[in-house]
C-alpha positions as MATLAB code, in Angstrom:
seq = 'XXXXXXXXXXXXXXXXXXXXXXXXXXXXXXXXXXXXXXXXXXXXXXXXXXXXXXXXXXXXXXXXXXXXXXXXXXXXXXXXXXXXXXXXXXXXXXXXXXXXXXXXXXXXXXXXXXXXXXXXXXXXXXXXXXXXXXXXXXXXXXXXXXXXXXXXX';
ca = [
      67.140  121.566  243.683;
      68.083  124.712  245.508;
      66.960  127.961  243.779;
      70.589  129.039  243.274;
      71.356  125.725  241.560;
      68.336  126.177  239.326;
      69.455  129.688  238.470;
      72.946  128.469  237.635;
      71.560  125.722  235.419;
      69.326  128.188  233.617;
      72.058  130.820  233.425;
      70.149  133.436  235.367;
      68.792  134.409  238.745;
      65.514  135.373  240.327;
      62.685  134.861  237.863;
      64.432  132.060  235.990;
      65.043  130.186  239.241;
      61.422  130.627  240.316;
      60.205  129.302  236.959;
      62.419  126.241  237.360;
      61.038  125.607  240.846;
      57.463  126.038  239.610;
      58.120  123.550  236.803;
      59.468  121.021  239.314;
      56.395  121.426  241.524;
      54.062  121.030  238.548;
      55.895  117.886  237.442;
      55.614  116.397  240.941;
      51.888  117.201  241.057;
      51.295  115.602  237.656;
      52.963  112.415  238.874;
      50.797  112.234  242.007;
      47.064  111.926  242.270;
      45.094  114.639  244.002;
      43.045  113.284  246.883;
      40.232  114.756  248.954;
      39.697  114.466  252.697;
      37.087  115.160  255.335;
      38.056  115.951  258.900;
      36.519  116.998  262.196;
      37.669  119.287  264.979;
      36.447  119.194  268.566;
      36.271  121.975  271.148;
      36.496  120.311  274.573;
      35.334  123.477  276.357;
      32.123  124.042  274.386;
      31.563  120.532  273.055;
      31.139  122.003  269.569;
      32.239  120.200  266.430;
      33.604  121.630  263.223;
      33.533  119.508  260.072;
      35.499  120.335  256.948;
      37.148  119.109  253.796;
      40.468  119.678  252.115;
      42.548  118.271  249.292;
      46.078  117.997  248.050;
      48.851  115.905  246.571;
      50.436  114.851  249.841;
      49.320  112.088  252.192;
      45.786  112.473  253.589;
      47.233  113.137  257.055;
      49.537  115.848  255.721;
      46.722  117.494  253.754;
      44.519  117.613  256.868;
      47.367  118.837  259.075;
      48.158  121.624  256.579;
      44.498  122.683  256.506;
      44.427  122.788  260.284;
      47.401  125.135  260.359;
      45.469  127.509  258.090;
      42.547  127.662  260.543;
      44.187  129.734  263.276;
      40.810  131.147  264.331;
      39.621  127.680  265.369;
      42.743  127.090  267.463;
      42.153  130.472  269.160;
      38.574  129.394  269.951;
      39.891  126.263  271.663;
      39.405  123.650  268.948;
      41.765  120.694  268.902;
      43.795  119.779  265.841;
      41.794  118.278  262.970;
      41.243  114.531  262.875;
      41.169  112.796  259.489;
      37.764  111.245  258.825;
      37.883  109.865  255.264;
      40.019  110.192  252.142;
      39.070  109.578  248.526;
      40.041  110.363  244.969;
      36.341  111.110  244.379;
      35.560  114.809  244.902;
      31.797  114.212  244.944;
      32.034  111.617  247.714;
      33.969  114.017  249.926;
      31.530  116.870  249.272;
      28.679  114.637  250.431;
      30.612  113.268  253.404;
      31.396  116.765  254.658;
      27.694  117.620  254.656;
      26.872  114.364  256.441;
      29.415  115.225  259.152;
      28.004  118.726  259.562;
      24.510  117.280  259.929;
      25.437  114.521  262.377;
      27.510  116.905  264.498;
      24.706  119.387  265.129;
      23.961  121.027  261.788;
      25.090  124.331  260.306;
      24.211  127.481  262.222;
      22.659  128.998  259.098;
      20.073  126.202  259.275;
      19.488  126.560  263.011;
      22.144  124.026  263.976;
      24.629  123.988  266.827;
      27.895  122.924  265.171;
      30.731  125.422  264.668;
      30.029  125.333  260.925;
      28.396  128.634  260.067;
      27.052  127.336  256.755;
      26.385  124.001  255.113;
      29.059  122.409  252.972;
      26.362  121.968  250.310;
      23.760  124.682  249.920;
      20.188  123.420  250.313;
      19.575  125.079  246.928;
      22.355  123.162  245.148;
      20.681  120.445  243.043;
      23.932  118.446  242.958;
      23.593  117.820  246.709;
      20.810  115.221  246.651;
      21.480  114.106  243.070;
      25.267  113.647  243.082;
      27.166  114.443  246.295;
      25.057  112.671  248.913;
      24.530  109.468  246.871;
      28.270  109.336  246.078;
      29.132  109.635  249.780;
      26.602  106.984  250.803;
      27.879  104.625  248.120;
      31.547  105.020  249.062;
      31.372  105.461  252.844;
      27.879  104.676  254.126;
      26.278  106.816  256.807;
      28.582  108.293  259.450;
      28.273  106.747  262.912;
      29.280  108.969  265.858;
      32.293  107.658  267.791;
      32.881  110.476  270.323;
      34.538  113.896  270.255;
      33.115  114.683  266.819;
      34.692  111.658  265.139;
      32.748  109.065  263.202;
      33.226  105.431  262.295;
];
């Protein structure tokens, strides 16, 4: 409903309308499952890849598109729009998949790599990496296979 309609229903304006809108959004989110996505971005000028993850209650494509719009610095550097890699309801699988993509696309710069990722998605000091995230990703998706322009099969 429009904020003015909400205000009229609640008998007030401003704060009451915003509370009504927030309640509607919360109800919609409760009725939909949160999903997690990995994506890649390619810079045709430098050949660099950027790998990332996002999440949300919308379609996987919409979640990835929204995340891309938030990364204005990558557009300014010449990176193309993000390309959806995988989607899952399993957070751990997506954490592991993101790290796999970073590794296969050159590695994080903090580890001497050449990808646009400055740091790893999973710290080398995080014990959940090899114990939880990477096994979950391998189980759900298998190893990523390069398919050109930073995308994987």
